[in-house]
Every structure is written in structure tokens, then in C-alpha cells.
CSV table of C-alpha atoms in Angstrom, one decimal:
chain,number,residue,atom,x,y,z
B,1,MET,CA,194.0,134.9,-19.8
B,2,GLU,CA,190.7,135.4,-21.6
B,3,GLU,CA,191.1,135.2,-25.4
B,4,ARG,CA,190.5,138.5,-27.1
B,5,ARG,CA,187.8,138.5,-29.8
B,6,ASP,CA,187.5,141.3,-32.3
B,7,ALA,CA,184.0,142.5,-33.2
B,8,ASP,CA,182.5,140.9,-36.3
B,9,PRO,CA,181.6,143.8,-38.7
B,10,ASN,CA,179.1,141.5,-40.4
B,11,ALA,CA,177.3,140.6,-37.2
B,12,ALA,CA,173.6,141.5,-37.1
B,13,VAL,CA,172.7,144.5,-35.1
B,14,PRO,CA,170.4,143.5,-32.2
B,15,ALA,CA,166.9,144.9,-32.2
B,16,VAL,CA,167.5,146.1,-28.7
B,17,SER,CA,170.6,146.1,-26.6
B,18,VAL,CA,170.5,146.9,-22.8
B,19,GLN,CA,173.6,147.4,-20.7
B,20,GLY,CA,173.7,148.0,-17.0
B,21,LEU,CA,170.2,149.5,-16.9
B,22,GLY,CA,169.0,150.8,-13.6
B,23,LYS,CA,166.2,153.0,-12.2
B,24,ALA,CA,166.1,154.3,-8.6
B,25,TYR,CA,163.4,156.4,-6.9
B,26,ARG,CA,165.2,157.9,-3.9
B,27,ASP,CA,165.8,154.9,-1.6
B,28,LEU,CA,163.8,152.4,-3.9
B,29,ILE,CA,165.8,150.6,-6.6
B,30,ALA,CA,163.1,149.5,-9.1
B,31,VAL,CA,165.6,148.1,-11.7
B,32,ASP,CA,169.2,147.2,-10.9
B,33,ASP,CA,172.0,146.4,-13.3
B,34,LEU,CA,169.9,144.8,-16.1
B,35,SER,CA,171.7,143.7,-19.3
B,36,PHE,CA,170.3,141.7,-22.2
B,37,GLU,CA,169.8,141.7,-26.0
B,38,VAL,CA,166.9,140.8,-28.3
B,39,ALA,CA,167.9,139.8,-31.8
B,40,ALA,CA,165.9,140.6,-34.9
B,41,GLY,CA,163.2,138.0,-35.4
B,42,GLU,CA,163.3,136.9,-31.7
B,43,VAL,CA,160.6,137.0,-29.1
B,44,LEU,CA,161.7,137.6,-25.5
B,45,GLY,CA,159.2,136.8,-22.7
B,46,LEU,CA,159.7,139.3,-19.8
B,47,VAL,CA,158.1,137.8,-16.6
B,48,GLY,CA,158.2,138.4,-12.9
B,49,PRO,CA,155.9,138.9,-9.9
B,50,ASN,CA,154.1,142.2,-9.3
B,51,GLY,CA,156.7,144.9,-8.5
B,52,ALA,CA,159.5,143.0,-10.2
B,53,GLY,CA,160.3,146.0,-12.5
B,54,LYS,CA,158.8,144.8,-15.8
B,55,THR,CA,156.8,147.8,-16.7
B,56,THR,CA,159.5,150.2,-15.5
B,57,THR,CA,161.9,148.4,-17.7
B,58,LEU,CA,159.6,148.6,-20.8
B,59,ARG,CA,159.0,152.3,-20.2
B,60,MET,CA,162.7,152.9,-20.1
B,61,LEU,CA,163.3,151.0,-23.3
B,62,ALA,CA,160.5,153.0,-24.9
B,63,GLY,CA,162.1,156.3,-23.9
B,64,ILE,CA,159.2,157.3,-21.7
B,65,LEU,CA,161.0,156.9,-18.4
B,66,PRO,CA,164.6,158.1,-18.1
B,67,PRO,CA,167.0,155.5,-16.6
B,68,THR,CA,169.1,156.4,-13.6
B,69,ARG,CA,172.0,154.7,-15.3
B,70,GLY,CA,172.8,152.3,-18.2
B,71,ARG,CA,172.7,152.3,-21.9
B,72,ILE,CA,169.8,151.3,-24.3
B,73,ALA,CA,170.3,150.9,-28.1
B,74,ILE,CA,167.4,150.4,-30.4
B,75,GLY,CA,168.4,148.9,-33.8
B,76,GLY,CA,171.9,150.2,-33.2
B,77,ASN,CA,170.6,153.7,-32.3
B,78,ASP,CA,171.6,155.0,-28.8
B,79,LEU,CA,168.3,156.0,-27.1
B,80,ASP,CA,170.1,158.8,-25.2
B,81,GLY,CA,172.4,160.0,-27.9
B,82,ASP,CA,170.0,159.8,-30.8
B,83,PRO,CA,166.5,159.5,-29.4
B,84,VAL,CA,164.6,160.4,-32.6
B,85,ALA,CA,166.2,157.6,-34.6
B,86,ALA,CA,165.8,155.1,-31.7
B,87,LYS,CA,162.1,155.9,-31.2
B,88,ARG,CA,161.4,155.7,-34.9
B,89,ALA,CA,162.6,152.1,-34.7
B,90,LEU,CA,160.4,151.0,-31.7
B,91,ALA,CA,156.8,150.6,-30.8
B,92,TYR,CA,155.4,150.4,-27.3
B,93,ILE,CA,151.9,149.1,-26.5
B,94,PRO,CA,151.1,149.6,-22.8
B,95,ASP,CA,148.5,147.6,-21.0
B,96,ASP,CA,146.0,150.4,-21.3
B,97,PRO,CA,146.7,152.4,-24.5
B,98,GLN,CA,145.8,156.0,-24.4
B,99,LEU,CA,144.2,156.9,-27.7
B,100,PHE,CA,142.9,160.2,-28.9
B,101,ASP,CA,139.3,160.3,-27.8
B,102,ASN,CA,137.9,162.2,-30.8
B,103,LEU,CA,139.8,160.4,-33.6
B,104,THR,CA,138.3,157.5,-35.4
B,105,VAL,CA,140.0,154.2,-35.9
B,106,ARG,CA,140.9,155.2,-39.5
B,107,GLU,CA,142.1,158.6,-38.4
B,108,HIS,CA,144.4,157.0,-35.8
B,109,LEU,CA,146.1,155.1,-38.6
B,110,ASP,CA,146.3,158.1,-40.9
B,111,PHE,CA,147.8,160.2,-38.1
B,112,VAL,CA,150.5,157.6,-37.3
B,113,ALA,CA,151.3,157.3,-41.0
B,114,ARG,CA,151.8,161.1,-41.2
B,115,LEU,CA,153.8,161.3,-38.0
B,116,TYR,CA,156.2,158.6,-39.0
B,117,GLY,CA,156.3,159.3,-42.7
B,118,VAL,CA,154.8,156.0,-43.9
B,119,ARG,CA,154.1,156.5,-47.6
B,120,ASP,CA,151.1,154.9,-49.4
B,121,HIS,CA,149.8,153.6,-46.1
B,122,ARG,CA,146.2,153.1,-47.0
B,123,PRO,CA,146.4,149.5,-48.3
B,124,ARG,CA,148.4,148.5,-45.3
B,125,ALA,CA,146.0,150.3,-42.9
B,126,ASP,CA,143.0,148.7,-44.5
B,127,ALA,CA,144.6,145.3,-44.2
B,128,LEU,CA,145.3,145.9,-40.5
B,129,ILE,CA,141.7,147.1,-39.9
B,130,ASP,CA,140.5,143.8,-41.5
B,131,ARG,CA,143.2,141.8,-39.7
B,132,PHE,CA,141.9,142.9,-36.3
B,133,ALA,CA,138.2,142.8,-37.1
B,134,LEU,CA,137.9,146.6,-36.9
B,135,ALA,CA,136.1,147.2,-40.2
B,136,GLU,CA,132.7,147.9,-38.6
B,137,LYS,CA,134.4,150.4,-36.2
B,138,ARG,CA,136.7,152.2,-38.7
B,139,ASN,CA,134.7,155.4,-38.4
B,140,THR,CA,134.0,155.1,-34.7
B,141,ILE,CA,135.8,157.5,-32.4
B,142,ALA,CA,138.1,156.1,-29.7
B,143,ARG,CA,136.0,157.1,-26.7
B,144,GLU,CA,133.2,154.9,-27.9
B,145,LEU,CA,135.4,151.8,-28.3
B,146,SER,CA,135.7,149.0,-25.8
B,147,ARG,CA,139.0,148.4,-24.0
B,148,GLY,CA,139.7,145.4,-26.2
B,149,MET,CA,139.0,147.4,-29.4
B,150,ARG,CA,141.3,150.2,-28.2
B,151,GLN,CA,144.0,147.6,-27.6
B,152,LYS,CA,143.7,146.4,-31.2
B,153,VAL,CA,143.8,149.9,-32.6
B,154,ALA,CA,147.0,150.6,-30.7
B,155,ILE,CA,148.6,147.4,-32.0
B,156,ALA,CA,147.4,148.1,-35.6
B,157,CYS,CA,149.0,151.6,-35.3
B,158,ALA,CA,152.3,150.0,-34.1
B,159,TYR,CA,152.4,147.5,-36.9
B,160,LEU,CA,151.6,150.1,-39.6
B,161,ARG,CA,155.2,151.4,-39.5
B,162,ASP,CA,157.0,148.1,-39.4
B,163,PRO,CA,159.2,148.8,-36.3
B,164,ALA,CA,162.4,147.0,-35.6
B,165,ILE,CA,161.3,146.2,-32.0
B,166,ILE,CA,157.9,146.0,-30.4
B,167,PHE,CA,157.3,146.1,-26.6
B,168,PHE,CA,154.0,144.6,-25.3
B,169,ASP,CA,152.9,145.2,-21.7
B,170,GLU,CA,150.0,142.8,-21.0
B,171,PRO,CA,148.8,142.9,-24.6
B,172,LEU,CA,145.8,140.7,-24.1
B,173,THR,CA,143.9,142.7,-21.5
B,174,GLY,CA,140.2,143.1,-22.3
B,175,LEU,CA,140.3,140.8,-25.4
B,176,ASP,CA,137.8,138.1,-26.2
B,177,PRO,CA,139.1,134.6,-27.3
B,178,ARG,CA,139.1,135.7,-31.0
B,179,GLY,CA,140.9,138.8,-30.2
B,180,ILE,CA,143.5,136.9,-28.2
B,181,ARG,CA,144.0,134.5,-31.2
B,182,ASP,CA,144.4,137.4,-33.6
B,183,ILE,CA,147.0,139.2,-31.5
B,184,THR,CA,149.0,136.1,-30.8
B,185,ASP,CA,149.0,135.1,-34.4
B,186,SER,CA,150.1,138.6,-35.4
B,187,ILE,CA,153.0,138.5,-33.0
B,188,ALA,CA,154.2,135.3,-34.7
B,189,GLU,CA,153.8,137.1,-38.0
B,190,GLU,CA,155.9,140.1,-36.8
B,191,LYS,CA,158.6,137.7,-35.7
B,192,ARG,CA,158.7,136.2,-39.2
B,193,ARG,CA,158.9,139.7,-40.7
B,194,GLY,CA,162.1,140.1,-38.7
B,195,ALA,CA,160.9,142.3,-35.8
B,196,GLY,CA,162.2,141.8,-32.3
B,197,VAL,CA,159.5,141.5,-29.7
B,198,ILE,CA,159.4,141.7,-25.9
B,199,ILE,CA,156.2,140.5,-24.3
B,200,SER,CA,155.5,141.1,-20.6
B,201,SER,CA,152.5,139.2,-19.3
B,202,HIS,CA,151.3,137.2,-16.3
B,203,LEU,CA,149.8,134.6,-18.7
B,204,LEU,CA,152.9,132.4,-18.5
B,205,SER,CA,151.5,129.6,-20.7
B,206,LEU,CA,151.0,132.0,-23.5
B,207,VAL,CA,154.4,133.6,-23.0
B,208,GLU,CA,156.0,130.1,-23.1
B,209,VAL,CA,154.4,129.4,-26.5
B,210,LEU,CA,155.2,132.7,-28.1
B,211,SER,CA,158.8,133.3,-26.8
B,212,ASP,CA,162.2,132.0,-27.9
B,213,ARG,CA,163.9,133.1,-24.7
B,214,PHE,CA,162.8,134.3,-21.3
B,215,LEU,CA,164.0,137.0,-18.8
B,216,ILE,CA,162.7,136.5,-15.3
B,217,LEU,CA,162.9,139.5,-13.0
B,218,HIS,CA,162.6,139.5,-9.2
B,219,ARG,CA,163.0,142.6,-7.0
B,220,GLY,CA,164.4,144.6,-9.9
B,221,ARG,CA,167.1,142.1,-10.8
B,222,ARG,CA,167.6,139.5,-13.5
B,223,VAL,CA,167.2,136.0,-12.0
B,224,LEU,CA,167.2,133.9,-15.2
B,225,HIS,CA,167.8,134.6,-18.8
B,226,GLY,CA,167.8,132.1,-21.7
B,227,ASP,CA,165.7,129.6,-23.6
B,228,LEU,CA,163.5,127.2,-21.7
B,229,ALA,CA,166.0,124.4,-21.6
B,230,ALA,CA,168.7,126.7,-20.2
B,231,ILE,CA,166.5,128.2,-17.4
B,232,ARG,CA,165.3,124.7,-16.5
B,233,ALA,CA,168.9,123.7,-16.1
B,234,GLY,CA,169.3,126.0,-13.1
B,235,PHE,CA,167.0,123.7,-11.2
B,236,PRO,CA,168.1,120.1,-11.6
B,237,GLU,CA,165.3,119.0,-9.2
B,238,LEU,CA,162.7,120.0,-11.8
B,239,ALA,CA,161.6,117.5,-14.4
B,240,GLY,CA,163.0,117.8,-17.9
B,241,ASP,CA,159.6,118.9,-19.3
B,242,ALA,CA,159.0,121.5,-16.6
B,243,SER,CA,157.0,124.4,-17.8
B,244,LEU,CA,157.9,128.1,-17.7
B,245,GLU,CA,155.4,128.4,-14.8
B,246,ASP,CA,157.2,125.7,-12.9
B,247,VAL,CA,160.5,127.5,-13.4
B,248,PHE,CA,159.0,130.8,-12.6
B,249,PHE,CA,157.7,129.7,-9.2
B,250,ARG,CA,160.9,128.0,-8.3
B,251,ALA,CA,163.0,131.0,-9.3
B,252,THR,CA,160.9,133.6,-7.6
B,253,GLU,CA,159.7,131.7,-4.5
B,254,GLY,CA,162.4,129.2,-3.9
B,255,GLY,CA,166.2,129.4,-3.6
B,256,PRO,CA,168.6,130.8,-6.2
B,257,PRO,CA,169.3,128.6,-9.3
B,258,GLU,CA,172.5,126.9,-9.9
B,259,ASP,CA,174.8,128.2,-12.6
B,260,ALA,CA,173.7,127.0,-16.0
B,261,GLU,CA,174.3,127.9,-19.6
B,262,GLY,CA,172.2,130.9,-20.6
B,263,SER,CA,171.1,131.6,-17.0
B,264,ARG,CA,172.3,133.7,-14.2
B,265,THR,CA,172.5,133.0,-10.5
B,266,GLY,CA,170.3,135.2,-8.3
B,267,PRO,CA,168.4,136.9,-7.1
B,268,ARG,CA,170.7,139.0,-5.0
B,269,ALA,CA,169.0,140.9,-2.2
B,270,ALA,CA,167.8,144.3,-3.3
B,271,PRO,CA,169.4,147.1,-1.4
């Protein structure tokens, strides 16, 4: 018989908790029975081939796309039962942020501060403008910005309100090498602040460096979940120093992994 364990009242509340999440479009199951948690101060790398369900998952977590079933809690707030509190605790940066064409960089930050009730935001906004090399563009309207600049404005707006969890979908699209360095450094800073972070990207080497744990999706299902040592353990034939990329290709193009601590056997065939 399994030993019963009472909940620890002092246990930290996860930045995000996902239980039995699913999304179906008629006969197509895009995400199927997905469960995981991200702790405060933890970075989760969400990876998978095209069509694996990564963006669909992030949009459900952000409250943009309603799930077919399952439960999402953001900082302990149920996304379905208390959507306002849950959405105040999260930030979502899509791969192509949609800014307000006629607002300047500064006006975007002012608007977000008013919308979320961020008091005395100007010093923080100025620091973010400098942090992402936007000072020369602070009075430029969004439609005149490059894609990389728009990406940085969206990220600055997200950071302004210190969310409990931040979702990044391909955050480095359109950025030059300095922009990439600035964003990756900032993600590490948000982790030290105590924010939970989910990064979805095809740049596996970067995801490996930034992330504490990894969630590999394939055909809408969780294939592997755990730190790098744990997901490597699902494939004893791989070398002990195998990279995330090595594990990724083995998990999504080879056979199912063996049972291992922190991992899950799969993938099961999608219906």
C-alpha cells in the first residue's frame, strides 16, 4: 500500500502547476494529458519538433487559448476560477509580439505600468530601456522599430511588473548577437529574482545552458521531463556527457526511453 503523505503547509507554491492539460481541435489532439510544475526561481526548457504542441501549451498557460480539459494554476491562482489574479502573475512573450503601432517605447512601458498598477515605475522603466539598449528609441513609435527592437520592448514590458512566471516562445527571433546576450543574461537575472521561467526554442544549445529542467514534447505528449542527467538516463546507449540535442533526437526520432528517475516513458501514439 502506498504511504499517505499529508500536504506540507509550508511548501512553496509553484510558479505554475499544470495537471492533465489537453487541447483538441475536432479530430486533432494538439496537447494530450500534460502535467508538470515549475518552481519559483526555476527555468524549464520546453522543446519539441514542429507541431509538437509547444506554442499551444504556452498559449493555454497564458490564458489566451482555452484548454479542452485540465487545470492550470499560476502562483497558486486557478486560471479558470480566478483568471484576473492568475494573469496578473504571468507574462507571455510570443515569437512575434504585437505592440501598439502608434505608441512609443516609453509609452508602452507607461501603459503597462498603469494597466497593472505598478507604482513609481519610471526608474524601473528607465533601467529597462537602458538594459536593452533602447535609449535612442525611447520616443520611437512601434511601427518604426525593427523586429528585434519590438521583441526587446515586449520583454521590457513583461519585466516591468515582476511577474511570478514568464513564458518565452522563441525569444531570440530577430535579435543580433548583442541582443541575444542581453536577453539571455536577463533571463538568468529573472531566475535569481525568483521568477519561474519557461523557454520554448529550437536553439537547443541555448536552452540547455539556461534551463534547470527540460520538458520534451512529441505529438502533443510528454516524452521526457527532468534535469539533463535524468533525461539522459532514459537512453543508456548515450554517452554520459550527451547534450540536450543528442537526447532530443533520440527521444523524438528513435524509440521510447527506458524508465528513469525524473523522466517518463513515451511517446504513446497520438490518437
